[in-house]
Short mmCIF file of C-alpha atoms (C1' of nucleotides) in Angstrom, two decimals:
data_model
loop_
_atom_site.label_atom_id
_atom_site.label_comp_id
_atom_site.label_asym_id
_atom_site.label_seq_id
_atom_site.Cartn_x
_atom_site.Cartn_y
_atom_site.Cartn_z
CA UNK A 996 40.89 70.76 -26.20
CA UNK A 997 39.76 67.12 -26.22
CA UNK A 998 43.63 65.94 -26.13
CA UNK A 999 43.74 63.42 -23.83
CA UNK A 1000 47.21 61.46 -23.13
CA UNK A 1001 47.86 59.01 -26.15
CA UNK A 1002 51.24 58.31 -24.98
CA UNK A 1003 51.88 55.37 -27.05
CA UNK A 1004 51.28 56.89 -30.33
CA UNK A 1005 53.84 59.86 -29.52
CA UNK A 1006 56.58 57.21 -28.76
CA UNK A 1007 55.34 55.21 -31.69
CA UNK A 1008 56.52 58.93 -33.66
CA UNK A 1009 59.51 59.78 -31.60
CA UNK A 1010 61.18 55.78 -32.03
CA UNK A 1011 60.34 56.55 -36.06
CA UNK A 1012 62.34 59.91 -35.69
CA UNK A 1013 65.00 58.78 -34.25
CA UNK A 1014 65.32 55.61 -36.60
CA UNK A 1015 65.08 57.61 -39.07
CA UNK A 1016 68.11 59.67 -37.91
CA UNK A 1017 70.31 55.82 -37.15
CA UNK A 1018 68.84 54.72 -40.49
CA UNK A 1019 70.35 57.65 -42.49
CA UNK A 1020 73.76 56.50 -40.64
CA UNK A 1021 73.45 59.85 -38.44
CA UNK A 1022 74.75 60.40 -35.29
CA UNK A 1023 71.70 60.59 -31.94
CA UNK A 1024 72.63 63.56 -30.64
CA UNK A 1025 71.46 65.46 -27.33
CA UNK A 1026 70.00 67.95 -30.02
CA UNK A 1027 68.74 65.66 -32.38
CA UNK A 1028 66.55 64.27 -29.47
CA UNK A 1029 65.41 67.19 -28.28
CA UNK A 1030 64.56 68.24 -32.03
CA UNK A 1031 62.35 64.66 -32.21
CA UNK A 1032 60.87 65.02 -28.89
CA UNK A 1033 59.76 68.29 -30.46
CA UNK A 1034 58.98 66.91 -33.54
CA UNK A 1035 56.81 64.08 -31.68
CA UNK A 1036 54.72 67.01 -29.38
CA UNK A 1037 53.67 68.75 -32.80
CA UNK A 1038 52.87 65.44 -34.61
CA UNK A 1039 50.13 64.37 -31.65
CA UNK A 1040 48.80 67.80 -32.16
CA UNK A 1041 48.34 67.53 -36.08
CA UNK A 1042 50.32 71.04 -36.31
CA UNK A 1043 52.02 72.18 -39.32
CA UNK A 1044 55.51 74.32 -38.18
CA UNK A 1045 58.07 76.33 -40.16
CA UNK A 1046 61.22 75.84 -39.46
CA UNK A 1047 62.31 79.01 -37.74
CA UNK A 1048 59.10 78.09 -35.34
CA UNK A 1049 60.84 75.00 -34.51
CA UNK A 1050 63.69 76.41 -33.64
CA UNK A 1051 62.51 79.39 -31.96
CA UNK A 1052 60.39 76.61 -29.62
CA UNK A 1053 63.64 74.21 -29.25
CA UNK A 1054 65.77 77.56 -28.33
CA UNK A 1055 63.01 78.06 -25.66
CA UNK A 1056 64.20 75.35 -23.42
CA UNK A 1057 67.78 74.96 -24.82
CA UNK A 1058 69.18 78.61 -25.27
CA UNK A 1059 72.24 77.48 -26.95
CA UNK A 1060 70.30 75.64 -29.53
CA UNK A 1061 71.48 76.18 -32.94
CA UNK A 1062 69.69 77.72 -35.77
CA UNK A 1063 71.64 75.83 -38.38
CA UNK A 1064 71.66 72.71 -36.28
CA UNK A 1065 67.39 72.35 -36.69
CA UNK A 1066 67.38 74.07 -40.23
CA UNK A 1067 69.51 70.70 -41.28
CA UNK A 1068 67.99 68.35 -39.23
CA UNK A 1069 64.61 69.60 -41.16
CA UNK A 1070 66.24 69.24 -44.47
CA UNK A 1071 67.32 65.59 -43.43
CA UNK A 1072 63.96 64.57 -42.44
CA UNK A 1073 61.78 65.81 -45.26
CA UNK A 1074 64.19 63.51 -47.13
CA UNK A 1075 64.20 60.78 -45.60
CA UNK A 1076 60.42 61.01 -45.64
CA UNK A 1077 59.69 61.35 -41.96
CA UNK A 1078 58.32 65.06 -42.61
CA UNK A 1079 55.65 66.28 -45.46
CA UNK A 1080 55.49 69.78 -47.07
CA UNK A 1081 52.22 70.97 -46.53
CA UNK A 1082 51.58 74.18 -48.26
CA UNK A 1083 49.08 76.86 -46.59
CA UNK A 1084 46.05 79.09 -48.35
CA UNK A 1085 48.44 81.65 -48.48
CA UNK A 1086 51.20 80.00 -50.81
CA UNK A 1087 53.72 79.70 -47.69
CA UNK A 1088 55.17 76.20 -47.24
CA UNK A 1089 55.35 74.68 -43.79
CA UNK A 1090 56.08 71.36 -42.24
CA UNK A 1091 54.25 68.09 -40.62
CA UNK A 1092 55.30 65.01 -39.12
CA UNK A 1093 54.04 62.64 -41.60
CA UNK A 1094 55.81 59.10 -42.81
CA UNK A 1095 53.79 56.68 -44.42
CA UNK A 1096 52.26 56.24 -48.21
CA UNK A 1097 50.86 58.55 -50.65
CA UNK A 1098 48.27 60.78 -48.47
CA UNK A 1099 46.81 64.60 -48.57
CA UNK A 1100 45.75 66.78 -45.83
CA UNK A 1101 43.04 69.28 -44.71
CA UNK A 1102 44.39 72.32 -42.91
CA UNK A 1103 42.19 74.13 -40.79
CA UNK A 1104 42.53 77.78 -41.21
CA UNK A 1105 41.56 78.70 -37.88
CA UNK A 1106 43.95 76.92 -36.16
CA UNK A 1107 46.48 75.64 -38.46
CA UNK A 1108 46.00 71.95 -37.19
CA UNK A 1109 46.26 69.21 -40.17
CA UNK A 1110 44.81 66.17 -40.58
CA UNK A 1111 45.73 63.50 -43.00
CA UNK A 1112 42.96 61.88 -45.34
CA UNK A 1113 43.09 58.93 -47.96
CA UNK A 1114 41.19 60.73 -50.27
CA UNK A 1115 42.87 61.64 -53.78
CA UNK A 1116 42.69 62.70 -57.24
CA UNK A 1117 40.21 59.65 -58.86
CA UNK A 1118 41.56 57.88 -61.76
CA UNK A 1119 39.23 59.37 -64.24
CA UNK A 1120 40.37 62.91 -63.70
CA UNK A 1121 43.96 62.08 -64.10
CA UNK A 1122 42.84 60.08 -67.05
CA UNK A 1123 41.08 62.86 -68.42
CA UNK A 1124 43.64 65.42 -68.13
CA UNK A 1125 46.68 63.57 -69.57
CA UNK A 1126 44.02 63.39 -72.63
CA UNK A 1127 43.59 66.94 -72.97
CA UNK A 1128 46.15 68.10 -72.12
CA UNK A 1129 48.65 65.72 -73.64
CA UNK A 1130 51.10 65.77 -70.63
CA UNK A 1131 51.89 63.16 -68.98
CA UNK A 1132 51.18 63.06 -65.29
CA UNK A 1133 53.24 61.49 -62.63
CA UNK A 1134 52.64 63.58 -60.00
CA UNK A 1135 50.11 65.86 -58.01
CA UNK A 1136 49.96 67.77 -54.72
CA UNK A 1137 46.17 68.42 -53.13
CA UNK A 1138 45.87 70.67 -50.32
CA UNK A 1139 42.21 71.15 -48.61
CA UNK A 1140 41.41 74.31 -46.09
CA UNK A 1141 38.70 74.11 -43.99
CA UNK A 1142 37.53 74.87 -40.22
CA UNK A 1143 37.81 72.07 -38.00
CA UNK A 1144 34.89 71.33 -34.75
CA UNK A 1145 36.56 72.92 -32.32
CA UNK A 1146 37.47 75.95 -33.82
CA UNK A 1147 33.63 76.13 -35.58
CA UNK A 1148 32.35 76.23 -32.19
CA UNK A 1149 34.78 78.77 -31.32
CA UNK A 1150 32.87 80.87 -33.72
CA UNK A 1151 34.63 82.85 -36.49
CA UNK A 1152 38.22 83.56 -34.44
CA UNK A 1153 41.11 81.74 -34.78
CA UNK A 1154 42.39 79.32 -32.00
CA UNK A 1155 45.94 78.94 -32.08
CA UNK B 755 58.63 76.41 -80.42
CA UNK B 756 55.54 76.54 -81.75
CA UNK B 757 54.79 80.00 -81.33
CA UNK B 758 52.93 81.48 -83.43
CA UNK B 759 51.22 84.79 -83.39
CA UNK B 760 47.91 84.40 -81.35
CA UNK B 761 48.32 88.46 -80.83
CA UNK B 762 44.54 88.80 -80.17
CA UNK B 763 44.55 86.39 -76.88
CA UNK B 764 47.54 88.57 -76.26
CA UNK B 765 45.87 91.96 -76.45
CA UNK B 766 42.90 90.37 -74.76
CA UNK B 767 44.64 89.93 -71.49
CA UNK B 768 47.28 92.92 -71.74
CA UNK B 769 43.64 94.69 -71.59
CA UNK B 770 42.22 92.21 -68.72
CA UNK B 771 45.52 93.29 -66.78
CA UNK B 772 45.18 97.41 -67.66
CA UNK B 773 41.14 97.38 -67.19
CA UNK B 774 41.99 95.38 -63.50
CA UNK B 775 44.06 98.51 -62.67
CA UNK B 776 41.51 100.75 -63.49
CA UNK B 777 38.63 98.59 -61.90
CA UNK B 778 40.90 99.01 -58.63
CA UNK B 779 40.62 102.72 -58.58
CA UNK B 780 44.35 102.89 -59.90
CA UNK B 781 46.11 105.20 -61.64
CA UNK B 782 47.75 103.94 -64.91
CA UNK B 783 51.44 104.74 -65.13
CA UNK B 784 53.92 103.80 -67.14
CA UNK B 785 55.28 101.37 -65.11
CA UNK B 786 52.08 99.51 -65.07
CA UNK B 787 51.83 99.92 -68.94
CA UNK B 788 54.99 97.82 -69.19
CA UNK B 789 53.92 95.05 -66.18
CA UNK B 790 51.02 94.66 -68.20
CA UNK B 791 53.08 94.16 -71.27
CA UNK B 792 55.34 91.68 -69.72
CA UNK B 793 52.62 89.94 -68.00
CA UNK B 794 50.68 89.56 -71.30
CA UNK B 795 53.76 88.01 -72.91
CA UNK B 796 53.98 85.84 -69.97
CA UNK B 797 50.43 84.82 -70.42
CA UNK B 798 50.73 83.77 -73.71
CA UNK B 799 54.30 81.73 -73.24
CA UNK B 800 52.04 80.05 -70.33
CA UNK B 801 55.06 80.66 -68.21
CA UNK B 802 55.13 80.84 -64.15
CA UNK B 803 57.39 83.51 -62.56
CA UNK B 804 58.19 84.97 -59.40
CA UNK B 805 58.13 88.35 -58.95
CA UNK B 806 61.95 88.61 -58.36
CA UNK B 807 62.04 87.17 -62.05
CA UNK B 808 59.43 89.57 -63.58
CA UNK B 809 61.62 92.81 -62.15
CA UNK B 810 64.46 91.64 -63.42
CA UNK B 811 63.32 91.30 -66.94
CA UNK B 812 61.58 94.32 -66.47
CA UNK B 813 64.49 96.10 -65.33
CA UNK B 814 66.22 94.94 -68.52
CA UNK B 815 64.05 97.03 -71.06
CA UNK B 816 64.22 100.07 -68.51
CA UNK B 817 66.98 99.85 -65.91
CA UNK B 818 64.91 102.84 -63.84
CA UNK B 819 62.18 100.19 -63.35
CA UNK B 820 61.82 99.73 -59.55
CA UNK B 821 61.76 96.48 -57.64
CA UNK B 822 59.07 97.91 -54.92
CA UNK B 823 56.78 99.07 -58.03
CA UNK B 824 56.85 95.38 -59.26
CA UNK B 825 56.14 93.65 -55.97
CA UNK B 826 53.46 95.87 -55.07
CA UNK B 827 51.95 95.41 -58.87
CA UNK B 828 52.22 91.37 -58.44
CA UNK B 829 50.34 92.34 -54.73
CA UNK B 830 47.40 94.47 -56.23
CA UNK B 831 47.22 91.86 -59.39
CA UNK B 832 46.72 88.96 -56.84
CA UNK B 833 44.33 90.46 -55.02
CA UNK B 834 42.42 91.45 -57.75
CA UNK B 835 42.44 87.96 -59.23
CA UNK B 836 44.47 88.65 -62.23
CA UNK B 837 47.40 86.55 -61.07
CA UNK B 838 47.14 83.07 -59.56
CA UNK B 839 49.66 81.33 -57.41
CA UNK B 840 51.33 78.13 -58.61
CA UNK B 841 52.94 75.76 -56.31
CA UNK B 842 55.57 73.75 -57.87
CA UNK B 843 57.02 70.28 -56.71
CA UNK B 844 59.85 71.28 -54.49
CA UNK B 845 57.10 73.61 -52.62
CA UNK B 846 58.20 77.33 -54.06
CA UNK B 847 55.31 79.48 -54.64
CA UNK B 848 55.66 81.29 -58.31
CA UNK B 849 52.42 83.04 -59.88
CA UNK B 850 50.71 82.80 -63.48
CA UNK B 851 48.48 84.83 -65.70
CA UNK B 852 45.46 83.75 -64.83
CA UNK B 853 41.79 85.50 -64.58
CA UNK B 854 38.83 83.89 -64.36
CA UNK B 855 36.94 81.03 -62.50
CA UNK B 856 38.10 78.44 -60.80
CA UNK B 857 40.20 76.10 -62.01
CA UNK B 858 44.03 74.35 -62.03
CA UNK B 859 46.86 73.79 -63.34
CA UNK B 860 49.27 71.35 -64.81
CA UNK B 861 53.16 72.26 -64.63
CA UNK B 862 55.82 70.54 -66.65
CA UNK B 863 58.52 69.24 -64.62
CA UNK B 864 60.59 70.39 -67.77
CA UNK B 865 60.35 73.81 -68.56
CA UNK B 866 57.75 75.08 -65.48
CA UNK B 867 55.51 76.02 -68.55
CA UNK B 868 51.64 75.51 -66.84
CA UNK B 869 48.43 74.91 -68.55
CA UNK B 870 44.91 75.38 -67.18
CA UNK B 871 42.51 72.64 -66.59
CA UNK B 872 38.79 72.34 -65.71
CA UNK B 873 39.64 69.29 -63.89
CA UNK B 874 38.82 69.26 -60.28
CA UNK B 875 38.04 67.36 -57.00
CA UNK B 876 35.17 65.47 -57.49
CA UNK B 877 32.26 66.91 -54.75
CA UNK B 878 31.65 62.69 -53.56
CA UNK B 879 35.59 63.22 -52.51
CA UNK B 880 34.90 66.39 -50.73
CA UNK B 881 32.04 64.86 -49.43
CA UNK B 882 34.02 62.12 -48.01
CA UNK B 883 36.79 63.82 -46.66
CA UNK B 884 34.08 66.24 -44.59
CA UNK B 885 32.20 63.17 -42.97
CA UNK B 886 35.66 61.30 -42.36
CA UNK B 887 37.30 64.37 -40.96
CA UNK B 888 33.78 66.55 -39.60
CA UNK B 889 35.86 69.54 -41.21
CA UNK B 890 33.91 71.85 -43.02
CA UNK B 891 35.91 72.17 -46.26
CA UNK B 892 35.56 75.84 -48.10
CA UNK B 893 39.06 75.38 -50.43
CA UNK B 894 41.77 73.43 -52.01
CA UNK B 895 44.82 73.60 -53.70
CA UNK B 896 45.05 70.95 -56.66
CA UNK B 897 48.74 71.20 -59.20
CA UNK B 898 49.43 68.73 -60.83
CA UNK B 899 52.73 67.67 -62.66
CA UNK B 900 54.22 65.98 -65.77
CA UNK B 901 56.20 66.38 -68.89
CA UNK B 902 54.40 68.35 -71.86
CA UNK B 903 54.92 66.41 -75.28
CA UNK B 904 58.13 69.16 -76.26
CA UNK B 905 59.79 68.11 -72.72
CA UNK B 906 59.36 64.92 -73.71
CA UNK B 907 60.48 64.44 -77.02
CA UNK B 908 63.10 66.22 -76.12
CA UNK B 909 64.78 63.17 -73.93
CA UNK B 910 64.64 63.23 -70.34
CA UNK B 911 66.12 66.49 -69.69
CA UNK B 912 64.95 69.97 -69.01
CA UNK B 913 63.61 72.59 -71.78
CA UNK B 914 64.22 76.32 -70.07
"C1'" DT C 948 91.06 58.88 -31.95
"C1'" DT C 949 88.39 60.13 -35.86
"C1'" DT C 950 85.22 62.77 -38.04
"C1'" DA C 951 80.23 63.91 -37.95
"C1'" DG C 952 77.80 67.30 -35.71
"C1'" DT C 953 77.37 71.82 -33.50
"C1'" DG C 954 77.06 76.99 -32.49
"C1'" DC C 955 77.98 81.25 -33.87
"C1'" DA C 956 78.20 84.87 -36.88
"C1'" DA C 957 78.19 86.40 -41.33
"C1'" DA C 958 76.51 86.30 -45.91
"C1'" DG C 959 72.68 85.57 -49.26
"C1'" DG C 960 68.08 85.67 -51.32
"C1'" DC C 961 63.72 87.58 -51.57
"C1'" DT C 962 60.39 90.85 -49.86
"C1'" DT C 963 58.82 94.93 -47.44
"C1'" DT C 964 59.19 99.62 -45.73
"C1'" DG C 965 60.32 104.73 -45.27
"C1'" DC C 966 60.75 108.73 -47.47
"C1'" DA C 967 61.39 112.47 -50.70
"C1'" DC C 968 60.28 113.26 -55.39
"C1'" DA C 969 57.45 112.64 -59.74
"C1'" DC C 970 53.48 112.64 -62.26
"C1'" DC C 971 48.51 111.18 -63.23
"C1'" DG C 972 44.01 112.94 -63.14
"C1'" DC D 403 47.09 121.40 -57.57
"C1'" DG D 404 46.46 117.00 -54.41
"C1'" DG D 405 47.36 112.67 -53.59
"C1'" DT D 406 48.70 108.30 -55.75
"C1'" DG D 407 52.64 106.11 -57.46
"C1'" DT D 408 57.66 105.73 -57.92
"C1'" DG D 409 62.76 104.84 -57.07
"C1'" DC D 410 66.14 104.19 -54.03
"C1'" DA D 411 68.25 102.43 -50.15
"C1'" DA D 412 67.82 100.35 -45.93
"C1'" DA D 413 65.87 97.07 -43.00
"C1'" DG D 414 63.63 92.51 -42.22
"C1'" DC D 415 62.77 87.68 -42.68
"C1'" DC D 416 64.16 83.16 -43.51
"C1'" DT D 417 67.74 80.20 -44.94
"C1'" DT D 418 72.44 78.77 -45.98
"C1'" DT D 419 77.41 78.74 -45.34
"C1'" DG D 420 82.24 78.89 -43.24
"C1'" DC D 421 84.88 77.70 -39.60
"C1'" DA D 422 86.74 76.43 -35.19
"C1'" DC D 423 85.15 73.64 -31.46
"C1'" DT D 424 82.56 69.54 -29.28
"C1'" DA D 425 81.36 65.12 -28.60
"C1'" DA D 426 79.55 60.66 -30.60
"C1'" DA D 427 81.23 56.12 -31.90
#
DNA sequence: TTTAGTGCAAAGGCTTTGCACACCG
DNA sequence: CGGTGTGCAAAGCCTTTGCACTAAA
């Protein structure tokens, strides 16, 4: 609910995609688009995927759409950055369209949907630890869970 | 290195692990006698492992030792708080030793050894994030990574 | 034309499940 | 004894790989 068409931003995502894809010196193929377009649809909704979702969602309207084909077009995007592991309450590791800077998200577990935040690990803590602990720190992953509007009003049940 | 014979902390959690079987309503076997064993030595190493990893070693000592006993012992120890999971940097999920309230870890980039750490998310952050986002937060997920001073004065490359 | 990209099917890990037997309580 | 726990083997997922074919550039 409460999605209303922002067209721009979803080409704003699909153009970064599919740069991504020219930038990495790749071919655009027909299933490379179709894997973007894809790619574009989940990133307006905030959802996190797993690969074989993708797939099984791309096979949906192209049933000769290979397994392999969006299993290495995954592994090419997380690399070049245009996709972010996001890992869920339950230790399983899923996807999300997500370029940009350093950032952490907040997963709703009702729904799955993800939104990124700015917020991070203050100085002081990373200070403090590195003093304790006598590591030395140079790198951190922050995950937060918690229930997003719609699916508080929903009550308790999930929505997707 | 620097291993030295803290067998007390040792026998304190080897009991933690039996007495969580027990707690459960579980029957102790000798199978879980020797999980417990292993998982105590593990504890004290500070070591991450998956489970695949744990039955193999296990299987070493006493090549009868089934894999479906282990997973379901890693399942039950989970569950009943004894284990933790640990995410590490390329997003696999291993577990850790590790009772008690919460807390979180740092892992070396080195030699995967992880350390505990009182350090968390400061409640202004959380507080942020919830009026920024309207989610209402109820978890997170905090590892953070480094070198421990062994990785490190050991060059740039890997301990284990 | 050249060669990256694709689909298919098979192989590989890790994890779970089904079932008859073993053994703790 | 009775029922939990076990080992084994098979089945299930998800992911990767090998190879001949397709289609970008």
């Amino acid at each position: 609910m409460a999605e209303h068409g922002d067209n721009p931003e979803k080409e704003r995502v699909l153009a970064a995609i599919l740069s991504a894809f020219t930038r990495a010196g790749m071919r655009r193929t027909r299933q490379r688009s179709r894997i973007a377009q894809a790619l574009a649809r989940l990133a307006r909704k905030g959802a996190t995927f797993s690969t074989e979702d993708l797939w099984l969602n791309l096979r949906r309207e192209d049933a000769t759409m290979g397994r392999a084909t969006v299993y290495r077009a995954v592994d090419l995007l997380l690399e070049a950055g245009v996709l972010d592991r996001v890992v869920l309450p339950d230790g399983s590791s899923t996807h999300r369209v997500c370029g940009g800077a350093h950032h952490h998200h907040v997963t709703c577990t009702g729904c799955n949907r993800t939104v990124s935040i700015d917020a991070c690990l203050p100085g002081e803590v990373l200070a403090a630890v590195s003093r304790t602990t006598e590591f030395v720190i140079d790198g951190h992953a922050l995950e937060l869970y918690g229930r997003c509007p719609s699916c508080r009003s929903m009550g308790t049940d999930a929505g997707v």
